[in-house]
PDB file of C-alpha atoms in Angstrom:
ATOM      1  CA  UNK A   1     -18.431 -18.294   2.608  1.00 95.00           C
ATOM      2  CA  UNK A   2     -19.664 -15.908  -0.094  1.00 96.00           C
ATOM      3  CA  UNK A   3     -18.249 -12.392  -0.416  1.00 97.00           C
ATOM      4  CA  UNK A   4     -20.564 -10.015  -2.260  1.00 94.00           C
ATOM      5  CA  UNK A   5     -21.087  -6.316  -2.787  1.00 93.00           C
ATOM      6  CA  UNK A   6     -21.011  -3.663  -5.513  1.00 91.00           C
ATOM      7  CA  UNK A   7     -18.148  -3.421  -8.016  1.00 89.00           C
ATOM      8  CA  UNK A   8     -15.069  -1.745  -6.566  1.00 91.00           C
ATOM      9  CA  UNK A   9     -16.016  -2.532  -2.955  1.00 93.00           C
ATOM     10  CA  UNK A  10     -12.802  -4.467  -2.232  1.00 93.00           C
ATOM     11  CA  UNK A  11     -14.025  -8.059  -2.626  1.00 94.00           C
ATOM     12  CA  UNK A  12     -11.163  -9.264  -4.840  1.00 93.00           C
ATOM     13  CA  UNK A  13      -8.595  -7.457  -2.708  1.00 94.00           C
ATOM     14  CA  UNK A  14      -9.964  -9.181   0.404  1.00 93.00           C
ATOM     15  CA  UNK A  15      -9.831 -12.683  -1.080  1.00 94.00           C
ATOM     16  CA  UNK A  16      -6.298 -12.126  -2.400  1.00 93.00           C
ATOM     17  CA  UNK A  17      -5.049 -11.255   1.094  1.00 93.00           C
ATOM     18  CA  UNK A  18      -5.990 -14.772   2.239  1.00 93.00           C
ATOM     19  CA  UNK A  19      -3.068 -16.331   0.362  1.00 90.00           C
ATOM     20  CA  UNK A  20      -0.775 -13.323   0.440  1.00 89.00           C
ATOM     21  CA  UNK A  21      -1.352 -12.021  -3.099  1.00 90.00           C
ATOM     22  CA  UNK A  22      -2.292  -8.664  -1.557  1.00 92.00           C
ATOM     23  CA  UNK A  23      -0.614  -7.225   1.567  1.00 90.00           C
ATOM     24  CA  UNK A  24      -2.484  -7.053   4.874  1.00 89.00           C
ATOM     25  CA  UNK A  25      -2.412  -3.458   6.120  1.00 88.00           C
ATOM     26  CA  UNK A  26      -4.243  -3.949   9.397  1.00 88.00           C
ATOM     27  CA  UNK A  27      -5.216  -6.881  11.603  1.00 89.00           C
ATOM     28  CA  UNK A  28      -4.259 -10.456  10.771  1.00 91.00           C
ATOM     29  CA  UNK A  29      -5.431 -13.394   8.675  1.00 92.00           C
ATOM     30  CA  UNK A  30      -4.963 -16.980   9.841  1.00 92.00           C
ATOM     31  CA  UNK A  31      -5.325 -20.020   7.570  1.00 91.00           C
ATOM     32  CA  UNK A  32      -5.341 -23.405   9.320  1.00 89.00           C
ATOM     33  CA  UNK A  33      -3.271 -21.986  12.187  1.00 89.00           C
ATOM     34  CA  UNK A  34      -0.794 -20.159   9.917  1.00 89.00           C
ATOM     35  CA  UNK A  35      -0.653 -16.355  10.101  1.00 91.00           C
ATOM     36  CA  UNK A  36      -0.627 -15.151   6.496  1.00 92.00           C
ATOM     37  CA  UNK A  37       0.923 -11.774   7.303  1.00 88.00           C
ATOM     38  CA  UNK A  38       3.680 -13.108   9.571  1.00 89.00           C
ATOM     39  CA  UNK A  39       7.059 -12.413   7.919  1.00 88.00           C
ATOM     40  CA  UNK A  40       8.183 -15.938   8.868  1.00 91.00           C
ATOM     41  CA  UNK A  41       5.316 -17.567   6.938  1.00 90.00           C
ATOM     42  CA  UNK A  42       6.330 -19.493   3.828  1.00 89.00           C
ATOM     43  CA  UNK A  43       3.792 -18.033   1.391  1.00 88.00           C
ATOM     44  CA  UNK A  44       4.695 -20.462  -1.408  1.00 87.00           C
ATOM     45  CA  UNK A  45       3.899 -23.382   0.899  1.00 88.00           C
ATOM     46  CA  UNK A  46       0.658 -21.737   2.029  1.00 89.00           C
ATOM     47  CA  UNK A  47      -0.428 -21.099  -1.567  1.00 88.00           C
ATOM     48  CA  UNK A  48       0.195 -24.735  -2.437  1.00 87.00           C
ATOM     49  CA  UNK A  49      -2.392 -25.666   0.228  1.00 90.00           C
ATOM     50  CA  UNK A  50      -5.026 -23.065  -0.674  1.00 94.00           C
ATOM     51  CA  UNK A  51      -6.440 -23.421  -4.194  1.00 93.00           C
ATOM     52  CA  UNK A  52      -7.172 -20.232  -6.130  1.00 94.00           C
ATOM     53  CA  UNK A  53      -9.440 -19.901  -9.150  1.00 94.00           C
ATOM     54  CA  UNK A  54      -9.348 -16.562 -10.946  1.00 90.00           C
ATOM     55  CA  UNK A  55     -11.795 -14.697 -13.153  1.00 88.00           C
ATOM     56  CA  UNK A  56      -9.728 -15.220 -16.321  1.00 88.00           C
ATOM     57  CA  UNK A  57      -8.714 -18.892 -15.905  1.00 87.00           C
ATOM     58  CA  UNK A  58      -4.906 -18.234 -15.884  1.00 90.00           C
ATOM     59  CA  UNK A  59      -4.123 -21.447 -17.772  1.00 95.00           C
ATOM     60  CA  UNK A  60      -0.780 -21.789 -19.577  1.00 96.00           C
ATOM     61  CA  UNK A  61      -1.727 -21.408 -23.273  1.00 96.00           C
ATOM     62  CA  UNK A  62       1.326 -23.306 -24.578  1.00 97.00           C
ATOM     63  CA  UNK A  63       0.640 -26.398 -22.434  1.00 97.00           C
ATOM     64  CA  UNK A  64      -1.993 -29.057 -23.028  1.00 97.00           C
ATOM     65  CA  UNK A  65      -4.807 -29.414 -20.496  1.00 98.00           C
ATOM     66  CA  UNK A  66      -3.187 -32.453 -18.871  1.00 98.00           C
ATOM     67  CA  UNK A  67       0.158 -30.595 -18.668  1.00 97.00           C
ATOM     68  CA  UNK A  68      -1.568 -27.626 -17.023  1.00 97.00           C
ATOM     69  CA  UNK A  69      -2.830 -30.029 -14.348  1.00 97.00           C
ATOM     70  CA  UNK A  70       0.430 -31.904 -13.743  1.00 97.00           C
ATOM     71  CA  UNK A  71       2.967 -29.044 -13.743  1.00 96.00           C
ATOM     72  CA  UNK A  72       2.489 -27.756 -10.177  1.00 93.00           C
ATOM     73  CA  UNK A  73       2.021 -31.265  -8.792  1.00 94.00           C
ATOM     74  CA  UNK A  74       5.482 -32.223 -10.066  1.00 96.00           C
ATOM     75  CA  UNK A  75       7.269 -28.902  -9.409  1.00 93.00           C
ATOM     76  CA  UNK A  76       5.689 -27.906  -6.083  1.00 92.00           C
ATOM     77  CA  UNK A  77       4.472 -31.144  -4.480  1.00 92.00           C
ATOM     78  CA  UNK A  78       7.372 -33.181  -5.974  1.00 93.00           C
ATOM     79  CA  UNK A  79       4.844 -35.788  -7.070  1.00 95.00           C
ATOM     80  CA  UNK A  80       6.032 -38.335  -9.641  1.00 96.00           C
ATOM     81  CA  UNK A  81       4.908 -37.772 -13.228  1.00 96.00           C
ATOM     82  CA  UNK A  82       2.801 -40.953 -13.401  1.00 97.00           C
ATOM     83  CA  UNK A  83       0.831 -40.325 -10.164  1.00 97.00           C
ATOM     84  CA  UNK A  84       0.450 -36.647 -11.126  1.00 97.00           C
ATOM     85  CA  UNK A  85      -1.006 -37.640 -14.476  1.00 97.00           C
ATOM     86  CA  UNK A  86      -3.330 -40.172 -12.833  1.00 97.00           C
ATOM     87  CA  UNK A  87      -4.571 -37.523 -10.392  1.00 97.00           C
ATOM     88  CA  UNK A  88      -5.089 -35.067 -13.263  1.00 97.00           C
ATOM     89  CA  UNK A  89      -7.094 -37.594 -15.291  1.00 97.00           C
ATOM     90  CA  UNK A  90      -9.335 -38.367 -12.294  1.00 96.00           C
ATOM     91  CA  UNK A  91     -10.074 -34.696 -11.724  1.00 96.00           C
ATOM     92  CA  UNK A  92     -10.687 -33.984 -15.403  1.00 96.00           C
ATOM     93  CA  UNK A  93     -13.203 -36.821 -15.304  1.00 95.00           C
ATOM     94  CA  UNK A  94     -14.789 -35.285 -12.226  1.00 93.00           C
ATOM     95  CA  UNK A  95     -15.360 -31.952 -14.018  1.00 94.00           C
ATOM     96  CA  UNK A  96     -16.560 -33.724 -17.180  1.00 93.00           C
ATOM     97  CA  UNK A  97     -13.538 -32.987 -19.373  1.00 95.00           C
ATOM     98  CA  UNK A  98     -11.541 -36.219 -19.559  1.00 95.00           C
ATOM     99  CA  UNK A  99     -11.944 -36.310 -23.356  1.00 96.00           C
ATOM    100  CA  UNK A 100     -10.137 -32.965 -23.661  1.00 97.00           C
ATOM    101  CA  UNK A 101      -6.905 -33.872 -21.823  1.00 96.00           C
ATOM    102  CA  UNK A 102      -4.650 -33.418 -24.852  1.00 97.00           C
ATOM    103  CA  UNK A 103      -6.227 -30.231 -26.188  1.00 97.00           C
ATOM    104  CA  UNK A 104      -4.883 -26.735 -25.557  1.00 98.00           C
ATOM    105  CA  UNK A 105      -6.779 -24.049 -23.602  1.00 97.00           C
ATOM    106  CA  UNK A 106      -7.631 -22.038 -26.739  1.00 96.00           C
ATOM    107  CA  UNK A 107      -9.514 -25.064 -28.088  1.00 97.00           C
ATOM    108  CA  UNK A 108     -11.955 -25.029 -25.143  1.00 96.00           C
ATOM    109  CA  UNK A 109     -14.881 -22.749 -24.304  1.00 93.00           C
ATOM    110  CA  UNK A 110     -14.640 -20.320 -21.400  1.00 93.00           C
ATOM    111  CA  UNK A 111     -16.754 -22.577 -19.195  1.00 93.00           C
ATOM    112  CA  UNK A 112     -14.561 -25.562 -19.996  1.00 95.00           C
ATOM    113  CA  UNK A 113     -11.388 -23.576 -19.269  1.00 95.00           C
ATOM    114  CA  UNK A 114     -12.748 -22.509 -15.895  1.00 94.00           C
ATOM    115  CA  UNK A 115     -13.591 -26.120 -15.035  1.00 95.00           C
ATOM    116  CA  UNK A 116     -10.005 -27.033 -15.980  1.00 96.00           C
ATOM    117  CA  UNK A 117      -8.786 -24.270 -13.637  1.00 95.00           C
ATOM    118  CA  UNK A 118     -10.869 -25.770 -10.804  1.00 96.00           C
ATOM    119  CA  UNK A 119      -9.506 -29.258 -11.530  1.00 96.00           C
ATOM    120  CA  UNK A 120      -5.957 -27.857 -11.568  1.00 96.00           C
ATOM    121  CA  UNK A 121      -6.462 -26.315  -8.114  1.00 95.00           C
ATOM    122  CA  UNK A 122      -7.917 -29.588  -6.782  1.00 95.00           C
ATOM    123  CA  UNK A 123      -4.859 -31.504  -8.036  1.00 96.00           C
ATOM    124  CA  UNK A 124      -2.905 -29.868  -5.207  1.00 95.00           C
ATOM    125  CA  UNK A 125      -5.151 -31.457  -2.514  1.00 94.00           C
ATOM    126  CA  UNK A 126      -6.053 -28.054  -1.044  1.00 95.00           C
ATOM    127  CA  UNK A 127      -7.410 -27.563   2.468  1.00 94.00           C
ATOM    128  CA  UNK A 128      -9.549 -24.690   1.119  1.00 95.00           C
ATOM    129  CA  UNK A 129     -10.457 -23.040  -2.184  1.00 96.00           C
ATOM    130  CA  UNK A 130     -10.637 -19.353  -3.087  1.00 96.00           C
ATOM    131  CA  UNK A 131     -12.766 -18.277  -6.069  1.00 96.00           C
ATOM    132  CA  UNK A 132     -12.441 -14.708  -7.369  1.00 94.00           C
ATOM    133  CA  UNK A 133     -15.524 -14.020  -9.515  1.00 92.00           C
ATOM    134  CA  UNK A 134     -15.162 -17.367 -11.320  1.00 92.00           C
ATOM    135  CA  UNK A 135     -18.157 -16.823 -13.622  1.00 91.00           C
ATOM    136  CA  UNK A 136     -17.961 -13.103 -14.431  1.00 88.00           C
ATOM    137  CA  UNK A 137     -15.943 -13.594 -17.646  1.00 85.00           C
ATOM    138  CA  UNK A 138     -18.307 -16.290 -18.956  1.00 89.00           C
ATOM    139  CA  UNK A 139     -21.229 -16.178 -21.365  1.00 87.00           C
ATOM    140  CA  UNK A 140     -24.542 -16.757 -19.518  1.00 85.00           C
ATOM    141  CA  UNK A 141     -25.027 -20.294 -20.872  1.00 84.00           C
ATOM    142  CA  UNK A 142     -21.614 -21.345 -19.530  1.00 88.00           C
ATOM    143  CA  UNK A 143     -22.123 -20.076 -15.986  1.00 90.00           C
ATOM    144  CA  UNK A 144     -24.128 -23.044 -14.690  1.00 90.00           C
ATOM    145  CA  UNK A 145     -21.581 -25.634 -15.824  1.00 90.00           C
ATOM    146  CA  UNK A 146     -19.016 -23.951 -13.547  1.00 92.00           C
ATOM    147  CA  UNK A 147     -21.439 -23.339 -10.666  1.00 92.00           C
ATOM    148  CA  UNK A 148     -22.532 -26.995 -10.764  1.00 91.00           C
ATOM    149  CA  UNK A 149     -18.934 -28.096 -10.100  1.00 92.00           C
ATOM    150  CA  UNK A 150     -18.687 -25.590  -7.236  1.00 93.00           C
ATOM    151  CA  UNK A 151     -21.988 -26.739  -5.708  1.00 92.00           C
ATOM    152  CA  UNK A 152     -20.723 -30.318  -5.806  1.00 92.00           C
ATOM    153  CA  UNK A 153     -17.498 -29.269  -4.050  1.00 93.00           C
ATOM    154  CA  UNK A 154     -19.439 -27.421  -1.355  1.00 92.00           C
ATOM    155  CA  UNK A 155     -21.713 -30.425  -0.821  1.00 91.00           C
ATOM    156  CA  UNK A 156     -18.628 -32.596  -0.309  1.00 92.00           C
ATOM    157  CA  UNK A 157     -17.490 -30.307   2.503  1.00 93.00           C
ATOM    158  CA  UNK A 158     -14.752 -28.284   0.800  1.00 94.00           C
ATOM    159  CA  UNK A 159     -14.042 -25.016   2.630  1.00 94.00           C
ATOM    160  CA  UNK A 160     -14.630 -22.279   0.056  1.00 96.00           C
ATOM    161  CA  UNK A 161     -14.452 -18.493  -0.045  1.00 96.00           C
ATOM    162  CA  UNK A 162     -16.226 -17.208  -3.146  1.00 96.00           C
ATOM    163  CA  UNK A 163     -16.415 -13.670  -4.523  1.00 96.00           C
ATOM    164  CA  UNK A 164     -19.507 -13.664  -6.731  1.00 92.00           C
ATOM    165  CA  UNK A 165     -22.543 -11.761  -7.986  1.00 88.00           C
ATOM    166  CA  UNK A 166     -24.429 -15.058  -8.386  1.00 87.00           C
ATOM    167  CA  UNK A 167     -26.903 -14.663  -5.533  1.00 88.00           C
ATOM    168  CA  UNK A 168     -28.790 -17.832  -6.474  1.00 87.00           C
ATOM    169  CA  UNK A 169     -25.565 -19.760  -5.902  1.00 89.00           C
ATOM    170  CA  UNK A 170     -24.999 -17.912  -2.607  1.00 91.00           C
ATOM    171  CA  UNK A 171     -28.481 -18.824  -1.375  1.00 90.00           C
ATOM    172  CA  UNK A 172     -27.991 -22.454  -2.313  1.00 88.00           C
ATOM    173  CA  UNK A 173     -24.483 -23.073  -1.007  1.00 89.00           C
ATOM    174  CA  UNK A 174     -23.220 -20.421   1.428  1.00 94.00           C
ATOM    175  CA  UNK A 175     -23.179 -20.884   5.182  1.00 94.00           C
ATOM    176  CA  UNK A 176     -21.968 -17.347   5.739  1.00 96.00           C
ATOM    177  CA  UNK A 177     -22.233 -14.152   3.682  1.00 96.00           C
ATOM    178  CA  UNK A 178     -19.904 -11.165   3.860  1.00 96.00           C
ATOM    179  CA  UNK A 179     -21.178  -7.953   2.280  1.00 96.00           C
ATOM    180  CA  UNK A 180     -18.618  -5.280   1.419  1.00 96.00           C
ATOM    181  CA  UNK A 181     -18.903  -1.630   0.453  1.00 95.00           C
ATOM    182  CA  UNK A 182     -16.158   0.970  -0.056  1.00 93.00           C
ATOM    183  CA  UNK A 183     -13.407  -1.330   1.195  1.00 92.00           C
ATOM    184  CA  UNK A 184     -15.177  -2.275   4.434  1.00 93.00           C
ATOM    185  CA  UNK A 185     -17.037  -5.370   5.634  1.00 94.00           C
ATOM    186  CA  UNK A 186     -20.516  -3.965   6.245  1.00 95.00           C
ATOM    187  CA  UNK A 187     -22.251  -7.251   7.106  1.00 96.00           C
ATOM    188  CA  UNK A 188     -21.011 -10.678   8.160  1.00 96.00           C
ATOM    189  CA  UNK A 189     -23.884 -13.013   8.917  1.00 96.00           C
ATOM    190  CA  UNK A 190     -25.405 -16.457   8.324  1.00 96.00           C
ATOM    191  CA  UNK A 191     -26.928 -16.831   4.848  1.00 94.00           C
ATOM    192  CA  UNK A 192     -30.547 -17.018   6.064  1.00 94.00           C
ATOM    193  CA  UNK A 193     -30.172 -13.838   8.098  1.00 95.00           C
ATOM    194  CA  UNK A 194     -28.466 -11.892   5.310  1.00 95.00           C
ATOM    195  CA  UNK A 195     -31.090 -12.649   2.665  1.00 94.00           C
ATOM    196  CA  UNK A 196     -34.145 -12.416   4.936  1.00 93.00           C
ATOM    197  CA  UNK A 197     -33.136  -9.474   7.091  1.00 94.00           C
ATOM    198  CA  UNK A 198     -30.068  -7.486   5.981  1.00 94.00           C
ATOM    199  CA  UNK A 199     -29.109  -4.928   8.625  1.00 93.00           C
ATOM    200  CA  UNK A 200     -27.562  -2.121   6.573  1.00 93.00           C
ATOM    201  CA  UNK A 201     -29.401   0.110   4.113  1.00 93.00           C
ATOM    202  CA  UNK A 202     -26.579  -0.482   1.618  1.00 93.00           C
ATOM    203  CA  UNK A 203     -27.110  -4.271   1.698  1.00 93.00           C
ATOM    204  CA  UNK A 204     -30.898  -3.837   1.449  1.00 93.00           C
ATOM    205  CA  UNK A 205     -30.445  -1.631  -1.615  1.00 92.00           C
ATOM    206  CA  UNK A 206     -27.962  -4.088  -3.182  1.00 91.00           C
ATOM    207  CA  UNK A 207     -30.273  -7.081  -2.679  1.00 91.00           C
ATOM    208  CA  UNK A 208     -33.328  -5.178  -3.960  1.00 89.00           C
ATOM    209  CA  UNK A 209     -31.488  -4.489  -7.221  1.00 87.00           C
ATOM    210  CA  UNK A 210     -29.922  -7.904  -7.657  1.00 82.00           C
ATOM    211  CA  UNK A 211     -32.838 -10.122  -6.545  1.00 75.00           C
ATOM    212  CA  UNK A 212     -35.725  -8.298  -8.275  1.00 61.00           C
TER     213      UNK A 212
END
């Protein structure tokens, strides 16, 4: 699912409600049968099952890349250090960064850091992945290296909710598109329908500007 819309329309707020990083003011959100806004819900447990990749990477600068990938596995999943390290190495290989395991985040490019952030989320064996504008802080030449990893994940069947302005990516990968404006969901439709025949004038205007 791709969430798009103009800046300030509430896209990031919406995606953060899915794992309880923002409060739900109305209605309810259910993830794999668990109500996110139920007071009895263990949010820490839920967050360990739903991977989140942020705009600004959020890597620990004082830890090596491999340590960034093993920390939550050991602390949250109680995985042994050796299996956690093995898992981390496999996922670094998957995102094309196995040679950088012992470097620190500051030694990597923005695109590389974002791929590390994706690998870190995958280390937790998530049932779904949330991406909050994962390419908006990147230089143009680095965007595709991150999108390629995301396309591969989508093709493997990973459930993903992605806030993005990358409409080419949305056309290629999304099953469903949500368009937001002024804090409201204006359109919620299959990808083909949204791009070929948007219903609202606001979505038509947005697509005309972004797809010209």
